[in-house]
PDB file of C-alpha atoms in Angstrom:
ATOM      1  CA  MET A   1      -2.400  79.809 309.800  1.00  0.00           C
ATOM      2  CA  LYS A   2      -5.939  78.347 310.375  1.00  0.00           C
ATOM      3  CA  ALA A   3      -7.303  77.600 313.792  1.00  0.00           C
ATOM      4  CA  ALA A   4     -10.504  76.827 315.667  1.00  0.00           C
ATOM      5  CA  VAL A   5     -11.195  79.516 318.021  1.00  0.00           C
ATOM      6  CA  LEU A   6     -13.901  79.120 320.890  1.00  0.00           C
ATOM      7  CA  LYS A   7     -15.470  82.482 321.586  1.00  0.00           C
ATOM      8  CA  GLY A   8     -18.229  81.418 323.852  1.00  0.00           C
ATOM      9  CA  PRO A   9     -20.866  78.787 324.344  1.00  0.00           C
ATOM     10  CA  TYR A  10     -21.547  76.879 320.973  1.00  0.00           C
ATOM     11  CA  ASP A  11     -19.553  79.501 319.151  1.00  0.00           C
ATOM     12  CA  ILE A  12     -16.583  78.030 317.665  1.00  0.00           C
ATOM     13  CA  ASN A  13     -15.121  78.819 314.113  1.00  0.00           C
ATOM     14  CA  VAL A  14     -12.066  78.165 312.011  1.00  0.00           C
ATOM     15  CA  THR A  15     -10.534  81.389 311.312  1.00  0.00           C
ATOM     16  CA  ASP A  16      -6.982  82.824 310.055  1.00  0.00           C
ATOM     17  CA  THR A  17      -4.861  83.775 313.037  1.00  0.00           C
ATOM     18  CA  GLU A  18      -1.222  84.635 313.305  1.00  0.00           C
ATOM     19  CA  ARG A  19       1.317  81.741 313.346  1.00  0.00           C
ATOM     20  CA  PRO A  20       3.022  81.635 316.885  1.00  0.00           C
ATOM     21  CA  GLU A  21       6.507  82.830 317.261  1.00  0.00           C
ATOM     22  CA  ILE A  22       8.854  80.749 319.282  1.00  0.00           C
ATOM     23  CA  GLY A  23      11.261  81.750 322.018  1.00  0.00           C
ATOM     24  CA  ASP A  24      14.800  80.473 322.502  1.00  0.00           C
ATOM     25  CA  ASP A  25      13.712  77.354 324.507  1.00  0.00           C
ATOM     26  CA  GLN A  26      10.661  76.588 322.289  1.00  0.00           C
ATOM     27  CA  VAL A  27       9.582  74.442 319.321  1.00  0.00           C
ATOM     28  CA  LEU A  28       7.086  75.157 316.680  1.00  0.00           C
ATOM     29  CA  ILE A  29       5.204  71.912 315.934  1.00  0.00           C
ATOM     30  CA  ARG A  30       2.821  71.368 312.958  1.00  0.00           C
ATOM     31  CA  VAL A  31      -0.236  69.555 314.296  1.00  0.00           C
ATOM     32  CA  LYS A  32      -1.053  66.362 312.523  1.00  0.00           C
ATOM     33  CA  ARG A  33      -3.642  64.981 314.904  1.00  0.00           C
ATOM     34  CA  CYS A  34      -5.562  66.264 317.888  1.00  0.00           C
ATOM     35  CA  GLY A  35      -8.234  64.593 319.998  1.00  0.00           C
ATOM     36  CA  ILE A  36     -11.273  66.327 321.356  1.00  0.00           C
ATOM     37  CA  CYS A  37     -11.420  65.872 325.273  1.00  0.00           C
ATOM     38  CA  GLY A  38     -14.575  65.793 327.460  1.00  0.00           C
ATOM     39  CA  SER A  39     -13.176  68.997 328.925  1.00  0.00           C
ATOM     40  CA  ASP A  40     -13.311  70.542 325.429  1.00  0.00           C
ATOM     41  CA  ILE A  41     -16.961  69.608 324.950  1.00  0.00           C
ATOM     42  CA  HIS A  42     -17.949  71.036 328.305  1.00  0.00           C
ATOM     43  CA  ALA A  43     -16.045  74.291 327.417  1.00  0.00           C
ATOM     44  CA  TYR A  44     -18.043  74.359 324.021  1.00  0.00           C
ATOM     45  CA  LYS A  45     -21.201  74.167 325.972  1.00  0.00           C
ATOM     46  CA  GLY A  46     -20.210  76.762 328.234  1.00  0.00           C
ATOM     47  CA  LYS A  47     -19.861  74.494 331.234  1.00  0.00           C
ATOM     48  CA  HIS A  48     -16.060  74.491 332.043  1.00  0.00           C
ATOM     49  CA  PRO A  49     -15.272  77.395 334.527  1.00  0.00           C
ATOM     50  CA  ASP A  50     -11.392  77.001 333.885  1.00  0.00           C
ATOM     51  CA  PHE A  51     -11.272  77.861 330.257  1.00  0.00           C
ATOM     52  CA  ILE A  52     -10.439  81.329 329.397  1.00  0.00           C
ATOM     53  CA  ILE A  53     -12.273  82.601 326.505  1.00  0.00           C
ATOM     54  CA  PRO A  54     -11.590  83.209 323.470  1.00  0.00           C
ATOM     55  CA  ILE A  55      -9.237  80.318 323.168  1.00  0.00           C
ATOM     56  CA  ILE A  56      -7.965  77.754 320.663  1.00  0.00           C
ATOM     57  CA  PRO A  57      -8.810  74.395 322.393  1.00  0.00           C
ATOM     58  CA  GLY A  58      -7.128  71.171 322.061  1.00  0.00           C
ATOM     59  CA  HIS A  59      -4.381  69.503 324.345  1.00  0.00           C
ATOM     60  CA  GLU A  60      -4.419  65.741 323.155  1.00  0.00           C
ATOM     61  CA  PHE A  61      -2.244  66.097 319.991  1.00  0.00           C
ATOM     62  CA  SER A  62       0.904  64.751 317.954  1.00  0.00           C
ATOM     63  CA  GLY A  63       2.833  66.528 315.295  1.00  0.00           C
ATOM     64  CA  VAL A  64       6.170  67.326 313.528  1.00  0.00           C
ATOM     65  CA  ILE A  65       8.667  69.873 314.841  1.00  0.00           C
ATOM     66  CA  GLU A  66       9.058  72.498 311.977  1.00  0.00           C
ATOM     67  CA  GLU A  67      11.326  75.149 313.733  1.00  0.00           C
ATOM     68  CA  VAL A  68      13.551  74.966 317.013  1.00  0.00           C
ATOM     69  CA  GLY A  69      14.820  77.957 319.196  1.00  0.00           C
ATOM     70  CA  SER A  70      18.403  78.792 319.535  1.00  0.00           C
ATOM     71  CA  SER A  71      18.486  76.953 323.103  1.00  0.00           C
ATOM     72  CA  VAL A  72      16.710  73.721 322.049  1.00  0.00           C
ATOM     73  CA  LYS A  73      19.115  70.770 322.331  1.00  0.00           C
ATOM     74  CA  ARG A  74      17.069  67.686 322.824  1.00  0.00           C
ATOM     75  CA  VAL A  75      14.807  67.572 319.840  1.00  0.00           C
ATOM     76  CA  LYS A  76      15.179  68.903 316.300  1.00  0.00           C
ATOM     77  CA  GLU A  77      13.416  69.752 313.157  1.00  0.00           C
ATOM     78  CA  GLY A  78      11.481  66.856 311.667  1.00  0.00           C
ATOM     79  CA  ASP A  79      11.020  64.834 314.875  1.00  0.00           C
ATOM     80  CA  ARG A  80       7.518  63.462 315.328  1.00  0.00           C
ATOM     81  CA  VAL A  81       6.329  64.307 318.759  1.00  0.00           C
ATOM     82  CA  VAL A  82       3.860  64.494 321.605  1.00  0.00           C
ATOM     83  CA  VAL A  83       3.370  66.878 324.134  1.00  0.00           C
ATOM     84  CA  GLU A  84       2.718  67.125 328.050  1.00  0.00           C
ATOM     85  CA  PRO A  85       0.243  69.955 327.695  1.00  0.00           C
ATOM     86  CA  LEU A  86       1.268  72.210 330.516  1.00  0.00           C
ATOM     87  CA  LYS A  87       2.914  75.713 331.246  1.00  0.00           C
ATOM     88  CA  VAL A  88       4.335  76.120 334.954  1.00  0.00           C
ATOM     89  CA  CYS A  89       6.279  78.714 336.747  1.00  0.00           C
ATOM     90  CA  GLY A  90       9.137  76.561 338.007  1.00  0.00           C
ATOM     91  CA  LYS A  91       9.501  78.682 341.087  1.00  0.00           C
ATOM     92  CA  CYS A  92       6.546  77.946 343.521  1.00  0.00           C
ATOM     93  CA  TYR A  93       6.469  75.566 346.347  1.00  0.00           C
ATOM     94  CA  TYR A  94       5.247  72.648 344.337  1.00  0.00           C
ATOM     95  CA  CYS A  95       7.439  73.209 341.196  1.00  0.00           C
ATOM     96  CA  ARG A  96      10.636  73.432 343.349  1.00  0.00           C
ATOM     97  CA  ARG A  97       9.766  69.870 344.802  1.00  0.00           C
ATOM     98  CA  GLY A  98       8.873  68.341 341.482  1.00  0.00           C
ATOM     99  CA  ALA A  99       5.194  68.388 341.757  1.00  0.00           C
ATOM    100  CA  TYR A 100       4.667  70.860 338.964  1.00  0.00           C
ATOM    101  CA  ASN A 101       1.151  69.269 338.401  1.00  0.00           C
ATOM    102  CA  LYS A 102       0.195  71.379 341.604  1.00  0.00           C
ATOM    103  CA  CYS A 103       1.885  74.505 340.209  1.00  0.00           C
ATOM    104  CA  THR A 104       0.276  77.755 341.860  1.00  0.00           C
ATOM    105  CA  ASN A 105       0.439  79.431 338.283  1.00  0.00           C
ATOM    106  CA  LEU A 106      -0.359  76.079 336.264  1.00  0.00           C
ATOM    107  CA  LYS A 107      -1.716  76.730 332.683  1.00  0.00           C
ATOM    108  CA  VAL A 108      -2.945  73.925 330.413  1.00  0.00           C
ATOM    109  CA  LEU A 109      -2.546  74.302 326.686  1.00  0.00           C
ATOM    110  CA  GLY A 110      -6.108  74.708 325.204  1.00  0.00           C
ATOM    111  CA  ALA A 111      -7.659  75.796 328.400  1.00  0.00           C
ATOM    112  CA  GLN A 112      -5.596  79.031 329.766  1.00  0.00           C
ATOM    113  CA  VAL A 113      -3.388  79.282 326.758  1.00  0.00           C
ATOM    114  CA  ASN A 114      -3.898  78.440 323.087  1.00  0.00           C
ATOM    115  CA  GLY A 115      -4.159  74.802 322.239  1.00  0.00           C
ATOM    116  CA  ALA A 116      -3.597  72.681 319.170  1.00  0.00           C
ATOM    117  CA  PHE A 117      -6.953  73.077 317.284  1.00  0.00           C
ATOM    118  CA  ALA A 118      -4.589  74.849 314.743  1.00  0.00           C
ATOM    119  CA  GLU A 119      -2.066  74.206 312.179  1.00  0.00           C
ATOM    120  CA  TYR A 120       0.849  75.061 314.360  1.00  0.00           C
ATOM    121  CA  ILE A 121       1.669  75.514 318.146  1.00  0.00           C
ATOM    122  CA  ALA A 122       4.685  76.879 320.109  1.00  0.00           C
ATOM    123  CA  VAL A 123       5.666  74.713 323.094  1.00  0.00           C
ATOM    124  CA  ASP A 124       8.564  74.810 325.529  1.00  0.00           C
ATOM    125  CA  GLU A 125      11.139  72.117 324.919  1.00  0.00           C
ATOM    126  CA  ARG A 126      10.857  70.501 328.294  1.00  0.00           C
ATOM    127  CA  TRP A 127       7.206  69.209 327.693  1.00  0.00           C
ATOM    128  CA  VAL A 128       7.944  67.483 324.147  1.00  0.00           C
ATOM    129  CA  TYR A 129       8.557  63.661 323.784  1.00  0.00           C
ATOM    130  CA  ARG A 130       9.568  61.832 320.569  1.00  0.00           C
ATOM    131  CA  LEU A 131       7.030  59.540 319.043  1.00  0.00           C
ATOM    132  CA  PRO A 132       8.590  56.012 318.246  1.00  0.00           C
ATOM    133  CA  ASP A 133       8.491  55.330 314.498  1.00  0.00           C
ATOM    134  CA  ASN A 134       6.030  52.425 314.937  1.00  0.00           C
ATOM    135  CA  VAL A 135       3.592  54.873 316.634  1.00  0.00           C
ATOM    136  CA  SER A 136       1.188  56.604 314.320  1.00  0.00           C
ATOM    137  CA  PHE A 137       0.096  60.198 314.746  1.00  0.00           C
ATOM    138  CA  GLU A 138      -3.299  59.079 315.661  1.00  0.00           C
ATOM    139  CA  GLU A 139      -1.996  56.870 318.343  1.00  0.00           C
ATOM    140  CA  GLY A 140       0.216  59.687 319.496  1.00  0.00           C
ATOM    141  CA  ALA A 141      -2.869  61.839 320.201  1.00  0.00           C
ATOM    142  CA  MET A 142      -3.986  59.253 322.716  1.00  0.00           C
ATOM    143  CA  VAL A 143      -0.611  59.456 324.626  1.00  0.00           C
ATOM    144  CA  GLU A 144      -1.852  62.283 326.877  1.00  0.00           C
ATOM    145  CA  PRO A 145      -5.212  60.493 327.920  1.00  0.00           C
ATOM    146  CA  LEU A 146      -3.274  57.138 328.185  1.00  0.00           C
ATOM    147  CA  ALA A 147      -0.894  58.714 330.624  1.00  0.00           C
ATOM    148  CA  VAL A 148      -3.795  59.607 332.664  1.00  0.00           C
ATOM    149  CA  ALA A 149      -4.920  56.116 333.098  1.00  0.00           C
ATOM    150  CA  VAL A 150      -1.389  54.812 333.727  1.00  0.00           C
ATOM    151  CA  HIS A 151      -0.855  57.350 336.463  1.00  0.00           C
ATOM    152  CA  ALA A 152      -4.026  56.471 338.096  1.00  0.00           C
ATOM    153  CA  VAL A 153      -3.312  52.821 338.118  1.00  0.00           C
ATOM    154  CA  LYS A 154       0.387  53.515 339.551  1.00  0.00           C
ATOM    155  CA  ARG A 155      -1.038  55.770 342.337  1.00  0.00           C
ATOM    156  CA  ALA A 156      -3.287  52.677 343.395  1.00  0.00           C
ATOM    157  CA  ASN A 157      -0.308  50.636 344.500  1.00  0.00           C
ATOM    158  CA  HIS A 158      -2.108  47.657 344.920  1.00  0.00           C
ATOM    159  CA  ILE A 159      -4.933  47.014 342.407  1.00  0.00           C
ATOM    160  CA  GLY A 160      -5.697  43.375 343.293  1.00  0.00           C
ATOM    161  CA  ASN A 161      -7.218  40.750 341.205  1.00  0.00           C
ATOM    162  CA  ASN A 162     -10.713  42.011 340.809  1.00  0.00           C
ATOM    163  CA  VAL A 163     -11.069  45.740 339.937  1.00  0.00           C
ATOM    164  CA  LEU A 164     -14.232  47.896 339.238  1.00  0.00           C
ATOM    165  CA  VAL A 165     -13.995  50.880 336.709  1.00  0.00           C
ATOM    166  CA  LEU A 166     -17.020  53.095 336.790  1.00  0.00           C
ATOM    167  CA  GLY A 167     -17.593  54.610 333.485  1.00  0.00           C
ATOM    168  CA  SER A 168     -16.493  53.464 329.999  1.00  0.00           C
ATOM    169  CA  GLY A 169     -15.506  56.668 328.449  1.00  0.00           C
ATOM    170  CA  THR A 170     -12.068  57.246 327.092  1.00  0.00           C
ATOM    171  CA  ILE A 171     -10.523  57.171 330.377  1.00  0.00           C
ATOM    172  CA  GLY A 172     -12.610  54.155 331.617  1.00  0.00           C
ATOM    173  CA  LEU A 173     -11.682  52.347 328.523  1.00  0.00           C
ATOM    174  CA  LEU A 174      -8.027  53.034 328.944  1.00  0.00           C
ATOM    175  CA  LEU A 175      -7.922  52.050 332.569  1.00  0.00           C
ATOM    176  CA  ALA A 176      -9.550  48.719 331.584  1.00  0.00           C
ATOM    177  CA  GLN A 177      -6.708  48.016 329.235  1.00  0.00           C
ATOM    178  CA  VAL A 178      -3.853  49.216 331.509  1.00  0.00           C
ATOM    179  CA  LEU A 179      -5.333  47.381 334.365  1.00  0.00           C
ATOM    180  CA  LYS A 180      -5.280  44.098 332.492  1.00  0.00           C
ATOM    181  CA  ILE A 181      -1.348  44.888 331.657  1.00  0.00           C
ATOM    182  CA  TYR A 182      -0.661  45.547 335.192  1.00  0.00           C
ATOM    183  CA  GLY A 183      -2.010  42.059 336.184  1.00  0.00           C
ATOM    184  CA  ALA A 184      -5.761  42.450 337.047  1.00  0.00           C
ATOM    185  CA  SER A 185      -7.653  38.988 336.559  1.00  0.00           C
ATOM    186  CA  GLU A 186     -11.112  40.380 336.238  1.00  0.00           C
ATOM    187  CA  VAL A 187     -11.913  44.132 335.438  1.00  0.00           C
ATOM    188  CA  ILE A 188     -15.586  45.104 335.696  1.00  0.00           C
ATOM    189  CA  VAL A 189     -16.698  48.207 333.790  1.00  0.00           C
ATOM    190  CA  THR A 190     -19.841  50.012 334.298  1.00  0.00           C
ATOM    191  CA  ASP A 191     -21.763  52.373 332.069  1.00  0.00           C
ATOM    192  CA  ILE A 192     -25.443  53.385 331.188  1.00  0.00           C
ATOM    193  CA  LYS A 193     -24.713  53.315 327.535  1.00  0.00           C
ATOM    194  CA  ASP A 194     -24.508  49.888 325.878  1.00  0.00           C
ATOM    195  CA  TRP A 195     -22.230  51.002 322.968  1.00  0.00           C
ATOM    196  CA  LYS A 196     -19.574  52.034 325.268  1.00  0.00           C
ATOM    197  CA  LEU A 197     -19.864  48.769 327.188  1.00  0.00           C
ATOM    198  CA  ASN A 198     -19.594  46.846 323.944  1.00  0.00           C
ATOM    199  CA  LEU A 199     -16.022  48.632 323.542  1.00  0.00           C
ATOM    200  CA  ALA A 200     -15.017  47.492 326.934  1.00  0.00           C
ATOM    201  CA  LYS A 201     -15.896  43.915 326.197  1.00  0.00           C
ATOM    202  CA  GLU A 202     -13.669  44.127 323.329  1.00  0.00           C
ATOM    203  CA  PHE A 203     -10.813  45.072 325.780  1.00  0.00           C
ATOM    204  CA  GLY A 204     -11.619  41.882 327.989  1.00  0.00           C
ATOM    205  CA  ALA A 205     -13.587  43.625 330.408  1.00  0.00           C
ATOM    206  CA  ILE A 206     -16.902  42.360 332.304  1.00  0.00           C
ATOM    207  CA  THR A 207     -19.523  44.842 331.741  1.00  0.00           C
ATOM    208  CA  VAL A 208     -22.424  45.904 333.524  1.00  0.00           C
ATOM    209  CA  ASN A 209     -25.279  48.513 332.809  1.00  0.00           C
ATOM    210  CA  PRO A 210     -26.605  49.514 336.401  1.00  0.00           C
ATOM    211  CA  LEU A 211     -29.787  50.657 334.701  1.00  0.00           C
ATOM    212  CA  LYS A 212     -30.541  46.991 333.639  1.00  0.00           C
ATOM    213  CA  ASP A 213     -28.549  44.729 336.260  1.00  0.00           C
ATOM    214  CA  ASP A 214     -27.816  45.232 339.914  1.00  0.00           C
ATOM    215  CA  LEU A 215     -24.180  46.169 340.263  1.00  0.00           C
ATOM    216  CA  LYS A 216     -23.623  44.500 343.620  1.00  0.00           C
ATOM    217  CA  GLU A 217     -25.094  41.297 342.487  1.00  0.00           C
ATOM    218  CA  ALA A 218     -22.901  41.370 339.324  1.00  0.00           C
ATOM    219  CA  ILE A 219     -19.843  41.949 341.382  1.00  0.00           C
ATOM    220  CA  ASP A 220     -20.844  39.052 343.687  1.00  0.00           C
ATOM    221  CA  ARG A 221     -21.323  36.867 340.800  1.00  0.00           C
ATOM    222  CA  VAL A 222     -17.985  37.663 339.222  1.00  0.00           C
ATOM    223  CA  THR A 223     -15.832  37.571 342.308  1.00  0.00           C
ATOM    224  CA  GLY A 224     -17.671  34.629 344.197  1.00  0.00           C
ATOM    225  CA  GLY A 225     -18.955  37.098 346.713  1.00  0.00           C
ATOM    226  CA  ILE A 226     -15.509  38.354 347.667  1.00  0.00           C
ATOM    227  CA  GLY A 227     -15.954  41.744 346.094  1.00  0.00           C
ATOM    228  CA  VAL A 228     -13.478  43.979 344.253  1.00  0.00           C
ATOM    229  CA  ASP A 229      -9.976  44.734 345.578  1.00  0.00           C
ATOM    230  CA  SER A 230      -9.891  48.245 344.073  1.00  0.00           C
ATOM    231  CA  SER A 231     -12.090  50.650 342.232  1.00  0.00           C
ATOM    232  CA  PHE A 232     -11.579  53.672 339.870  1.00  0.00           C
ATOM    233  CA  GLU A 233     -14.114  56.449 339.336  1.00  0.00           C
ATOM    234  CA  ALA A 234     -13.794  57.666 335.684  1.00  0.00           C
ATOM    235  CA  VAL A 235     -17.181  59.437 335.190  1.00  0.00           C
ATOM    236  CA  GLY A 236     -16.720  62.654 337.337  1.00  0.00           C
ATOM    237  CA  ASN A 237     -20.174  62.414 338.450  1.00  0.00           C
ATOM    238  CA  GLU A 238     -21.611  63.214 341.784  1.00  0.00           C
ATOM    239  CA  GLU A 239     -23.788  59.900 341.913  1.00  0.00           C
ATOM    240  CA  THR A 240     -20.898  57.694 341.100  1.00  0.00           C
ATOM    241  CA  LEU A 241     -18.560  59.516 343.661  1.00  0.00           C
ATOM    242  CA  ASN A 242     -21.174  58.921 346.250  1.00  0.00           C
TER     243      ASN A 242
END
């Protein structure tokens, strides 16, 4: 099969590689669409310490099941699916308590094990979810980052009426939409790139470029001096965290 293999900084090539074999509890997925995450770009530039090189990147993807293992019961060949891109031990303290995202042996598809920048990928059945018929493969590839935004909003418990989102990259834009769905009246989104802010406006957000406008003054103007009830940091930059 064809796959894009990252071999080092700025060194990624499409090459022929072996199609993965599946175990009894796995499925073989023919990849239809795969997104490019910010983490993939950092890895491409040699700036992501968690990637094990060489690697086939890609963890935001959708596809069709082409083969199922002998123990697979929940899905079948031909199903359109998306994947939670994890491999966990199932035995550690966290896994036994359902907090598998904290697994002490956690591996992420496309980072520590081969991912979906390939024609095929083998995945454990437990991580596979069917796509509704009315959801396209393109939309399906966005399910994983959308889940990040939904999880963040749910963890916030009380988001309030006025919410600040720092950063209008993929996660920030998804947060803006999810926050509206969860009842936020005013969502203020910041970024230093106007083309990103224009996208946020399309989703009903009030936008601020802090290089051009004073953020505190903008928040006071929007909220009548009350301020925001909650905020979400979606940049991952030390300056915004501070």
